[in-house]
mmCIF file of C-alpha atoms in Angstrom:
data_model
loop_
_atom_site.group_PDB
_atom_site.id
_atom_site.type_symbol
_atom_site.label_atom_id
_atom_site.label_comp_id
_atom_site.label_asym_id
_atom_site.label_seq_id
_atom_site.Cartn_x
_atom_site.Cartn_y
_atom_site.Cartn_z
ATOM 1 C CA MET A 125 28.943 3.682 -23.007
ATOM 2 C CA LYS A 126 31.752 3.131 -21.107
ATOM 3 C CA GLU A 127 33.534 -0.615 -21.876
ATOM 4 C CA SER A 128 32.753 -1.680 -17.901
ATOM 5 C CA SER A 129 29.973 -1.129 -18.133
ATOM 6 C CA ARG A 130 29.081 -2.893 -21.629
ATOM 7 C CA SER A 131 30.973 -5.990 -19.957
ATOM 8 C CA ARG A 132 28.807 -6.487 -17.409
ATOM 9 C CA GLN A 133 25.682 -5.716 -19.198
ATOM 10 C CA VAL A 134 26.773 -8.086 -22.242
ATOM 11 C CA SER A 135 27.665 -10.713 -18.855
ATOM 12 C CA LEU A 136 23.794 -10.895 -17.512
ATOM 13 C CA PHE A 137 23.381 -12.854 -21.288
ATOM 14 C CA SER A 138 25.983 -14.688 -22.478
ATOM 15 C CA GLY A 139 25.832 -15.749 -26.380
ATOM 16 C CA SER A 140 22.900 -12.850 -26.888
ATOM 17 C CA ARG A 141 22.294 -12.687 -30.653
ATOM 18 C CA ALA A 142 21.354 -8.312 -30.385
ATOM 19 C CA ALA A 143 25.657 -7.590 -29.851
ATOM 20 C CA ALA A 144 26.056 -4.250 -28.514
ATOM 21 C CA SER A 145 27.381 -3.618 -31.817
ATOM 22 C CA GLU A 146 24.630 -4.607 -33.781
ATOM 23 C CA PRO A 147 24.448 -1.976 -36.628
ATOM 24 C CA ALA A 148 21.589 0.516 -36.454
ATOM 25 C CA HIS A 149 18.073 1.237 -37.972
ATOM 26 C CA ASP A 150 17.506 4.580 -37.033
ATOM 27 C CA ASP A 151 20.199 6.595 -37.890
ATOM 28 C CA ALA A 152 21.103 9.929 -35.751
ATOM 29 C CA PRO A 153 21.704 13.378 -37.105
ATOM 30 C CA ALA A 154 25.269 13.477 -38.646
ATOM 31 C CA GLY A 155 28.113 16.013 -37.685
ATOM 32 C CA GLY A 156 26.271 16.674 -34.422
ATOM 33 C CA HIS A 157 22.855 19.248 -35.923
ATOM 34 C CA SER A 158 19.846 18.866 -34.888
ATOM 35 C CA PRO A 159 17.479 18.499 -37.465
ATOM 36 C CA VAL A 160 14.427 19.299 -34.645
ATOM 37 C CA GLU A 161 15.027 21.924 -32.412
ATOM 38 C CA ALA A 162 13.010 23.097 -29.407
ATOM 39 C CA ALA A 163 11.246 25.154 -27.637
ATOM 40 C CA ALA A 164 12.537 28.089 -25.890
ATOM 41 C CA PRO A 165 12.537 27.146 -22.289
ATOM 42 C CA ASP A 166 9.120 29.037 -19.813
ATOM 43 C CA PRO A 167 11.345 30.305 -16.889
ATOM 44 C CA ALA A 168 8.924 29.494 -14.488
ATOM 45 C CA LEU A 169 9.157 25.475 -15.729
ATOM 46 C CA ILE A 170 12.658 26.094 -15.446
ATOM 47 C CA GLU A 171 12.041 26.873 -11.155
ATOM 48 C CA LEU A 172 9.461 24.409 -11.493
ATOM 49 C CA ALA A 173 11.167 21.811 -12.259
ATOM 50 C CA SER A 174 14.347 22.781 -10.123
ATOM 51 C CA ALA A 175 11.479 22.242 -7.049
ATOM 52 C CA LEU A 176 10.534 19.009 -7.939
ATOM 53 C CA PRO A 177 12.065 15.958 -5.853
ATOM 54 C CA PRO A 178 14.939 14.653 -7.964
ATOM 55 C CA GLY A 179 13.759 11.153 -7.508
ATOM 56 C CA LEU A 180 11.043 12.399 -9.754
ATOM 57 C CA ARG A 181 10.662 11.894 -12.939
ATOM 58 C CA LEU A 182 7.361 13.287 -15.822
ATOM 59 C CA GLY A 183 7.134 12.705 -19.631
ATOM 60 C CA THR A 184 5.059 12.200 -22.328
ATOM 61 C CA SER A 185 4.184 8.341 -23.306
ATOM 62 C CA SER A 186 6.380 9.428 -27.699
ATOM 63 C CA TRP A 187 6.549 12.564 -28.454
ATOM 64 C CA SER A 188 5.960 12.858 -32.663
ATOM 65 C CA TYR A 189 3.613 14.842 -32.567
ATOM 66 C CA PRO A 190 3.734 18.590 -34.222
ATOM 67 C CA GLY A 191 0.303 20.607 -32.340
ATOM 68 C CA TRP A 192 3.412 21.075 -29.553
ATOM 69 C CA ILE A 193 4.400 23.724 -31.219
ATOM 70 C CA GLY A 194 5.485 26.370 -28.117
ATOM 71 C CA THR A 195 5.826 23.597 -25.689
ATOM 72 C CA VAL A 196 8.002 21.174 -27.019
ATOM 73 C CA TRP A 197 9.383 22.584 -30.328
ATOM 74 C CA ASP A 198 10.352 26.045 -31.890
ATOM 75 C CA ARG A 199 8.391 24.812 -34.901
ATOM 76 C CA GLU A 200 6.140 22.550 -37.527
ATOM 77 C CA TYR A 201 7.694 19.700 -37.814
ATOM 78 C CA SER A 202 6.699 16.454 -39.873
ATOM 79 C CA GLU A 203 5.343 13.638 -37.283
ATOM 80 C CA ALA A 204 8.340 11.291 -39.324
ATOM 81 C CA LYS A 205 10.767 14.260 -38.411
ATOM 82 C CA LEU A 206 9.965 14.101 -35.332
ATOM 83 C CA ALA A 207 9.676 10.461 -34.565
ATOM 84 C CA ARG A 208 13.372 10.173 -36.227
ATOM 85 C CA TYR A 209 14.852 13.395 -34.441
ATOM 86 C CA GLY A 210 11.864 14.602 -31.741
ATOM 87 C CA LEU A 211 14.239 12.974 -28.548
ATOM 88 C CA ALA A 212 17.270 14.931 -28.396
ATOM 89 C CA ALA A 213 14.535 18.354 -28.670
ATOM 90 C CA TYR A 214 12.135 16.359 -25.975
ATOM 91 C CA ALA A 215 15.056 16.102 -23.785
ATOM 92 C CA ARG A 216 15.849 19.179 -23.153
ATOM 93 C CA HIS A 217 12.854 21.075 -21.802
ATOM 94 C CA PRO A 218 13.384 20.681 -17.759
ATOM 95 C CA LEU A 219 10.413 18.925 -16.587
ATOM 96 C CA PHE A 220 11.083 16.248 -19.050
ATOM 97 C CA ARG A 221 13.494 13.050 -17.427
ATOM 98 C CA THR A 222 11.316 10.208 -19.080
ATOM 99 C CA VAL A 223 9.284 8.927 -22.095
ATOM 100 C CA SER A 224 7.299 5.997 -22.662
ATOM 101 C CA LEU A 225 9.222 4.279 -25.199
ATOM 102 C CA ASP A 226 5.630 2.518 -26.543
ATOM 103 C CA ARG A 227 7.259 1.822 -30.431
ATOM 104 C CA GLY A 228 8.636 -1.525 -29.289
ATOM 105 C CA PHE A 229 4.864 -2.445 -28.306
ATOM 106 C CA TYR A 230 4.322 -3.377 -32.155
ATOM 107 C CA ARG A 231 7.306 -4.780 -33.178
ATOM 108 C CA PRO A 232 10.561 -5.577 -30.592
ATOM 109 C CA LEU A 233 13.782 -3.146 -30.684
ATOM 110 C CA THR A 234 17.121 -4.637 -30.986
ATOM 111 C CA ALA A 235 20.063 -3.638 -28.139
ATOM 112 C CA ALA A 236 21.189 -0.991 -31.359
ATOM 113 C CA GLN A 237 17.841 0.874 -31.887
ATOM 114 C CA PHE A 238 17.645 1.205 -28.287
ATOM 115 C CA ALA A 239 21.454 2.534 -27.529
ATOM 116 C CA VAL A 240 20.387 5.361 -30.025
ATOM 117 C CA TYR A 241 17.475 6.900 -28.296
ATOM 118 C CA ALA A 242 19.966 6.575 -25.307
ATOM 119 C CA ALA A 243 22.335 8.602 -27.323
ATOM 120 C CA GLN A 244 20.509 11.655 -28.135
ATOM 121 C CA VAL A 245 19.598 11.934 -24.321
ATOM 122 C CA PRO A 246 21.366 13.306 -21.298
ATOM 123 C CA GLU A 247 22.952 11.632 -18.215
ATOM 124 C CA ASP A 248 20.256 11.374 -15.793
ATOM 125 C CA PHE A 249 17.397 11.116 -18.016
ATOM 126 C CA ARG A 250 15.451 7.058 -17.482
ATOM 127 C CA PHE A 251 13.008 5.467 -20.045
ATOM 128 C CA VAL A 252 10.295 3.384 -19.717
ATOM 129 C CA VAL A 253 9.516 1.167 -22.197
ATOM 130 C CA LYS A 254 6.870 -0.490 -23.194
ATOM 131 C CA ALA A 255 7.235 -4.680 -23.990
ATOM 132 C CA PRO A 256 6.134 -5.631 -27.146
ATOM 133 C CA SER A 257 2.973 -7.101 -27.991
ATOM 134 C CA LEU A 258 5.117 -10.408 -28.358
ATOM 135 C CA VAL A 259 4.728 -11.998 -25.327
ATOM 136 C CA THR A 260 2.387 -9.275 -24.046
ATOM 137 C CA ASP A 261 -0.816 -9.587 -25.993
ATOM 138 C CA ALA A 262 -2.871 -13.390 -25.621
ATOM 139 C CA MET A 263 -4.041 -13.087 -29.214
ATOM 140 C CA VAL A 264 -2.588 -12.648 -32.398
ATOM 141 C CA ARG A 265 -3.694 -9.082 -33.927
ATOM 142 C CA ASP A 266 -4.404 -8.305 -37.510
ATOM 143 C CA GLU A 267 -3.458 -4.565 -38.501
ATOM 144 C CA SER A 268 -6.929 -3.126 -37.569
ATOM 145 C CA GLY A 269 -6.358 -5.050 -34.014
ATOM 146 C CA ARG A 270 -8.995 -7.921 -34.462
ATOM 147 C CA GLY A 271 -7.859 -10.940 -32.896
ATOM 148 C CA MET A 272 -6.805 -14.112 -34.780
ATOM 149 C CA GLN A 273 -5.813 -16.598 -33.041
ATOM 150 C CA ALA A 274 -3.777 -17.762 -29.724
ATOM 151 C CA ASN A 275 -0.178 -15.575 -28.947
ATOM 152 C CA PRO A 276 1.530 -19.202 -28.408
ATOM 153 C CA ASN A 277 4.345 -16.852 -27.155
ATOM 154 C CA PHE A 278 2.001 -14.932 -24.327
ATOM 155 C CA LEU A 279 3.312 -14.833 -21.168
ATOM 156 C CA ASP A 280 6.759 -16.868 -22.136
ATOM 157 C CA ALA A 281 10.007 -16.283 -19.864
ATOM 158 C CA PRO A 282 12.325 -16.996 -23.299
ATOM 159 C CA SER A 283 10.783 -14.472 -25.597
ATOM 160 C CA ALA A 284 10.299 -11.715 -23.234
ATOM 161 C CA LEU A 285 14.451 -12.525 -22.507
ATOM 162 C CA ARG A 286 15.743 -12.464 -25.704
ATOM 163 C CA ASP A 287 12.864 -10.144 -27.111
ATOM 164 C CA PHE A 288 12.701 -7.078 -24.626
ATOM 165 C CA VAL A 289 14.806 -7.330 -21.933
ATOM 166 C CA GLU A 290 18.072 -8.173 -23.074
ATOM 167 C CA PRO A 291 18.704 -5.596 -26.216
ATOM 168 C CA ALA A 292 16.545 -2.420 -23.916
ATOM 169 C CA LEU A 293 19.166 -3.519 -20.603
ATOM 170 C CA LEU A 294 21.987 -3.176 -23.482
ATOM 171 C CA GLY A 295 21.160 -0.770 -25.565
ATOM 172 C CA LEU A 296 20.262 1.719 -23.045
ATOM 173 C CA GLY A 297 22.921 0.502 -19.828
ATOM 174 C CA SER A 298 21.713 2.457 -16.839
ATOM 175 C CA LYS A 299 19.580 5.302 -18.728
ATOM 176 C CA LEU A 300 16.440 2.406 -18.174
ATOM 177 C CA GLY A 301 14.022 3.257 -15.645
ATOM 178 C CA ALA A 302 11.661 1.236 -16.476
ATOM 179 C CA LEU A 303 10.831 -2.032 -17.519
ATOM 180 C CA VAL A 304 6.426 -2.529 -17.883
ATOM 181 C CA PHE A 305 4.485 -5.644 -19.586
ATOM 182 C CA GLN A 306 1.733 -3.972 -20.396
ATOM 183 C CA ILE A 307 -0.473 -6.873 -20.121
ATOM 184 C CA SER A 308 -3.650 -6.087 -22.968
ATOM 185 C CA PRO A 309 -6.949 -7.028 -22.656
ATOM 186 C CA LEU A 310 -7.560 -11.151 -21.883
ATOM 187 C CA PRO A 311 -10.274 -12.661 -24.333
ATOM 188 C CA PRO A 312 -13.785 -13.840 -21.906
ATOM 189 C CA ALA A 313 -12.050 -17.290 -21.794
ATOM 190 C CA LEU A 314 -8.703 -16.408 -19.963
ATOM 191 C CA LEU A 315 -10.164 -14.484 -17.671
ATOM 192 C CA ALA A 316 -11.715 -17.042 -15.444
ATOM 193 C CA ARG A 317 -7.656 -18.189 -16.164
ATOM 194 C CA ILE A 318 -6.275 -15.658 -13.971
ATOM 195 C CA PRO A 319 -4.871 -18.292 -10.827
ATOM 196 C CA ASP A 320 -2.921 -19.849 -14.394
ATOM 197 C CA LEU A 321 -2.428 -16.562 -15.443
ATOM 198 C CA VAL A 322 -0.686 -15.257 -12.544
ATOM 199 C CA ALA A 323 1.022 -18.443 -12.253
ATOM 200 C CA ARG A 324 2.903 -17.936 -15.374
ATOM 201 C CA LEU A 325 3.906 -13.759 -15.238
ATOM 202 C CA HIS A 326 5.386 -15.369 -11.805
ATOM 203 C CA ALA A 327 7.046 -17.686 -13.878
ATOM 204 C CA LEU A 328 8.449 -15.118 -16.043
ATOM 205 C CA LEU A 329 9.286 -11.880 -13.850
ATOM 206 C CA ARG A 330 10.712 -14.197 -11.870
ATOM 207 C CA ALA A 331 13.740 -14.918 -15.206
ATOM 208 C CA VAL A 332 14.674 -11.568 -15.577
ATOM 209 C CA PRO A 333 17.905 -10.877 -13.974
ATOM 210 C CA ASP A 334 18.644 -8.349 -11.584
ATOM 211 C CA LEU A 335 18.051 -4.837 -13.891
ATOM 212 C CA ARG A 336 20.378 -2.806 -10.932
ATOM 213 C CA GLY A 337 23.520 -4.113 -12.248
ATOM 214 C CA ALA A 338 23.440 -2.654 -15.681
ATOM 215 C CA ALA A 339 20.798 -0.060 -15.363
ATOM 216 C CA PRO A 340 21.391 0.868 -11.172
ATOM 217 C CA ASP A 341 17.115 3.230 -11.117
ATOM 218 C CA GLY A 342 16.002 0.319 -13.324
ATOM 219 C CA VAL A 343 12.336 -1.370 -12.236
ATOM 220 C CA LEU A 344 10.759 -4.324 -13.496
ATOM 221 C CA ALA A 345 6.442 -3.144 -13.662
ATOM 222 C CA VAL A 346 3.252 -4.876 -14.667
ATOM 223 C CA GLU A 347 0.955 -3.064 -16.525
ATOM 224 C CA VAL A 348 -3.027 -4.973 -17.003
ATOM 225 C CA ARG A 349 -6.113 -3.832 -18.685
ATOM 226 C CA ASP A 350 -8.646 -5.813 -16.766
ATOM 227 C CA PRO A 351 -9.659 -5.329 -13.456
ATOM 228 C CA GLN A 352 -10.075 -9.717 -12.702
ATOM 229 C CA TRP A 353 -5.973 -9.266 -12.685
ATOM 230 C CA LEU A 354 -6.099 -7.360 -8.902
ATOM 231 C CA VAL A 355 -6.006 -10.871 -6.597
ATOM 232 C CA PRO A 356 -3.344 -11.598 -4.121
ATOM 233 C CA ASP A 357 -2.183 -13.938 -5.757
ATOM 234 C CA PHE A 358 -1.027 -11.439 -8.461
ATOM 235 C CA THR A 359 0.245 -8.864 -5.674
ATOM 236 C CA GLN A 360 2.315 -11.447 -4.275
ATOM 237 C CA ALA A 361 4.025 -12.567 -7.214
ATOM 238 C CA LEU A 362 4.888 -9.205 -8.265
ATOM 239 C CA ARG A 363 6.537 -8.669 -4.829
ATOM 240 C CA ASP A 364 8.063 -12.191 -4.933
ATOM 241 C CA ALA A 365 9.687 -11.363 -8.761
ATOM 242 C CA GLY A 366 10.694 -8.299 -6.572
ATOM 243 C CA ALA A 367 8.659 -6.359 -9.688
ATOM 244 C CA THR A 368 5.812 -3.532 -9.305
ATOM 245 C CA TYR A 369 2.778 -2.554 -10.495
ATOM 246 C CA CYS A 370 2.334 0.182 -13.123
ATOM 247 C CA MET A 371 -0.737 2.108 -12.074
ATOM 248 C CA GLY A 372 -2.867 2.167 -15.628
ATOM 249 C CA LEU A 373 -5.115 5.339 -14.959
ATOM 250 C CA HIS A 374 -7.505 3.596 -18.302
ATOM 251 C CA ALA A 375 -10.778 3.870 -18.684
ATOM 252 C CA LYS A 376 -10.665 0.132 -18.698
ATOM 253 C CA MET A 377 -9.321 0.224 -15.138
ATOM 254 C CA PRO A 378 -10.270 1.393 -12.022
ATOM 255 C CA ARG A 379 -9.476 5.655 -10.598
ATOM 256 C CA ILE A 380 -6.684 5.507 -8.501
ATOM 257 C CA ALA A 381 -8.016 5.153 -4.955
ATOM 258 C CA GLU A 382 -9.099 1.382 -6.236
ATOM 259 C CA GLN A 383 -5.080 0.548 -7.250
ATOM 260 C CA LEU A 384 -3.747 1.847 -4.427
ATOM 261 C CA PRO A 385 -4.425 -1.505 -2.045
ATOM 262 C CA ILE A 386 -2.209 -2.876 -4.641
ATOM 263 C CA LEU A 387 0.918 -0.522 -3.819
ATOM 264 C CA ARG A 388 0.808 -0.192 -0.049
ATOM 265 C CA ALA A 389 1.084 -4.517 -0.086
ATOM 266 C CA LEU A 390 4.065 -3.926 -2.246
ATOM 267 C CA TRP A 391 5.554 -0.852 -0.082
ATOM 268 C CA PRO A 392 8.220 0.545 0.019
ATOM 269 C CA GLY A 393 8.964 0.172 -3.116
ATOM 270 C CA PRO A 394 9.116 2.958 -6.501
ATOM 271 C CA LEU A 395 6.243 3.877 -7.942
ATOM 272 C CA VAL A 396 5.689 3.399 -12.010
ATOM 273 C CA CYS A 397 2.625 4.868 -13.421
ATOM 274 C CA ARG A 398 1.086 5.964 -17.142
ATOM 275 C CA TRP A 399 -1.538 7.611 -17.243
ATOM 276 C CA ASN A 400 -3.159 6.865 -20.664
ATOM 277 C CA LEU A 401 -7.166 7.986 -21.475
ATOM 278 C CA ASN A 402 -9.854 10.110 -19.890
ATOM 279 C CA PRO A 403 -12.118 8.261 -18.163
ATOM 280 C CA LEU A 404 -14.374 10.325 -20.310
ATOM 281 C CA HIS A 405 -14.252 8.407 -23.681
ATOM 282 C CA GLY A 406 -14.867 5.072 -22.130
ATOM 283 C CA ALA A 407 -12.701 1.824 -22.330
ATOM 284 C CA PHE A 408 -12.854 1.393 -26.087
ATOM 285 C CA GLY A 409 -12.624 5.620 -26.365
ATOM 286 C CA TYR A 410 -8.393 5.974 -27.419
ATOM 287 C CA GLU A 411 -9.727 6.903 -31.442
ATOM 288 C CA LYS A 412 -11.947 9.253 -29.832
ATOM 289 C CA ALA A 413 -9.919 10.900 -27.295
ATOM 290 C CA ARG A 414 -7.350 11.013 -30.761
ATOM 291 C CA ARG A 415 -10.196 12.832 -33.147
ATOM 292 C CA GLN A 416 -11.681 15.509 -30.928
ATOM 293 C CA TYR A 417 -8.059 16.456 -28.906
ATOM 294 C CA ALA A 418 -5.421 16.353 -32.264
ATOM 295 C CA PRO A 419 -3.524 18.122 -31.817
ATOM 296 C CA PHE A 420 -2.981 17.827 -29.112
ATOM 297 C CA ASP A 421 -1.790 21.720 -28.067
ATOM 298 C CA ARG A 422 -4.143 22.315 -25.249
ATOM 299 C CA LEU A 423 -5.916 21.068 -22.444
ATOM 300 C CA VAL A 424 -9.978 19.946 -23.513
ATOM 301 C CA ASP A 425 -10.817 17.487 -20.172
ATOM 302 C CA PRO A 426 -8.558 18.419 -17.436
ATOM 303 C CA ASP A 427 -9.498 15.613 -15.059
ATOM 304 C CA LEU A 428 -8.889 17.700 -11.666
ATOM 305 C CA GLU A 429 -9.355 14.149 -9.687
ATOM 306 C CA THR A 430 -6.780 12.339 -11.032
ATOM 307 C CA ARG A 431 -4.417 14.658 -11.146
ATOM 308 C CA THR A 432 -5.309 15.708 -7.594
ATOM 309 C CA ALA A 433 -5.042 12.005 -6.291
ATOM 310 C CA LEU A 434 -1.780 10.891 -8.696
ATOM 311 C CA ALA A 435 0.336 14.363 -6.944
ATOM 312 C CA ARG A 436 -0.210 13.030 -3.337
ATOM 313 C CA VAL A 437 0.883 9.670 -4.244
ATOM 314 C CA ILE A 438 4.119 10.679 -5.911
ATOM 315 C CA GLY A 439 4.289 13.636 -3.235
ATOM 316 C CA GLY A 440 4.639 10.357 -0.917
ATOM 317 C CA THR A 441 6.582 7.724 -3.143
ATOM 318 C CA VAL A 442 9.040 11.423 -3.487
ATOM 319 C CA GLY A 443 9.030 12.199 -0.230
ATOM 320 C CA ALA A 444 10.058 9.090 1.016
ATOM 321 C CA GLY A 445 12.708 8.684 -1.016
ATOM 322 C CA ARG A 446 11.539 6.344 -3.654
ATOM 323 C CA ASN A 447 12.030 7.245 -7.366
ATOM 324 C CA ALA A 448 9.005 7.715 -9.449
ATOM 325 C CA TYR A 449 8.708 7.348 -13.116
ATOM 326 C CA VAL A 450 4.899 8.925 -14.374
ATOM 327 C CA THR A 451 4.620 9.003 -18.164
ATOM 328 C CA LEU A 452 1.274 10.534 -19.802
ATOM 329 C CA SER A 453 -0.472 10.905 -23.291
ATOM 330 C CA ASN A 454 -2.041 13.073 -25.243
ATOM 331 C CA LYS A 455 -5.104 11.240 -24.328
ATOM 332 C CA ALA A 456 -5.124 11.666 -20.297
ATOM 333 C CA GLU A 457 -6.642 15.219 -20.851
ATOM 334 C CA GLY A 458 -5.497 16.477 -24.451
ATOM 335 C CA SER A 459 -1.772 17.805 -24.570
ATOM 336 C CA ALA A 460 1.160 15.643 -22.821
ATOM 337 C CA PRO A 461 3.069 18.714 -22.088
ATOM 338 C CA LEU A 462 0.286 20.330 -21.183
ATOM 339 C CA SER A 463 -0.333 17.913 -18.139
ATOM 340 C CA VAL A 464 3.079 17.278 -17.495
ATOM 341 C CA PHE A 465 3.208 21.217 -16.072
ATOM 342 C CA ALA A 466 -0.174 21.093 -14.436
ATOM 343 C CA LEU A 467 0.479 17.940 -12.744
ATOM 344 C CA ALA A 468 4.189 19.541 -11.391
ATOM 345 C CA ARG A 469 1.924 22.690 -10.293
ATOM 346 C CA ALA A 470 0.654 20.098 -8.485
ATOM 347 C CA ILE A 471 3.048 18.758 -7.157
ATOM 348 C CA ARG A 472 4.866 21.378 -5.385
ATOM 349 C CA GLU A 473 1.608 22.852 -4.797
ATOM 350 C CA LEU A 474 0.920 19.930 -2.083
ATOM 351 C CA ALA A 475 4.545 19.615 -0.827
ATOM 352 C CA GLY A 476 4.361 23.600 -0.576
ATOM 353 C CA ASN A 477 6.937 24.999 -1.809
#
């Protein structure tokens, strides 16, 4: 990172406890040799990538899946090795220009950990970063996911700045694409207090400095898992804070057509979308999808309705000169890389290329 860029980032957060020189917890491969190699790219996918608009960045949710042999990896690697060293190989794929960095949801990452990731990808690569549950989950949960008690840091602006926004900006710099506050499903008592929560969310978003000083393509986005959030005050809070809505394609949420009014109300602006779970599996179907789709090497349940609708939204966004960040999960159709390939083809076909 250039010194001038680092100085601009540090100036956003004077007195930061997460200095950019903090030792990394995840060591990069020594001597420039990568223990993970990328699969040879398909010439047809190289041609497909060249036909897509430059403002469009497609990618997957994380990258540590051994089953992606031949599509992403040249041979089988352990999940641990891929998690540690696979990002550089992933980023060499012609269609992968972003990735959803979800690891920090479970435990906040430091600036140095973010910097290790940034060092492994090309200059034009952008990260979609999911906020830690420390600030996006109303409950403190045990290892099984069961809520134990109310979370005092839920939607707390100082915690969000200190444990998420600040280290992500410092570590990723210009490679930051979207900061996503994915608000976990609310307990029933809080679903009746949406207006109060919107006000708290508004205050949090207003506390975040303009990302563009350090990350010119940076965007602040909010994803929800309860449709009760989708009220006019929520949209107004996003607009007032300069944030956008992250369209979450998940069985807990309405289909694309019912989420589009929020994007239209925030237009013009970028698109942030995370295609998470095929609705076939229901609102609590993550584990079912995982079992059915592993090892994530083929499209088991192609969702043509969602793919076509999403391709249209993407086409309209990038056709108007706006950026789009779209990441796909293995649980969407069975294999995230193959879903990316299929979505890219649908985008090209709709554009008439």
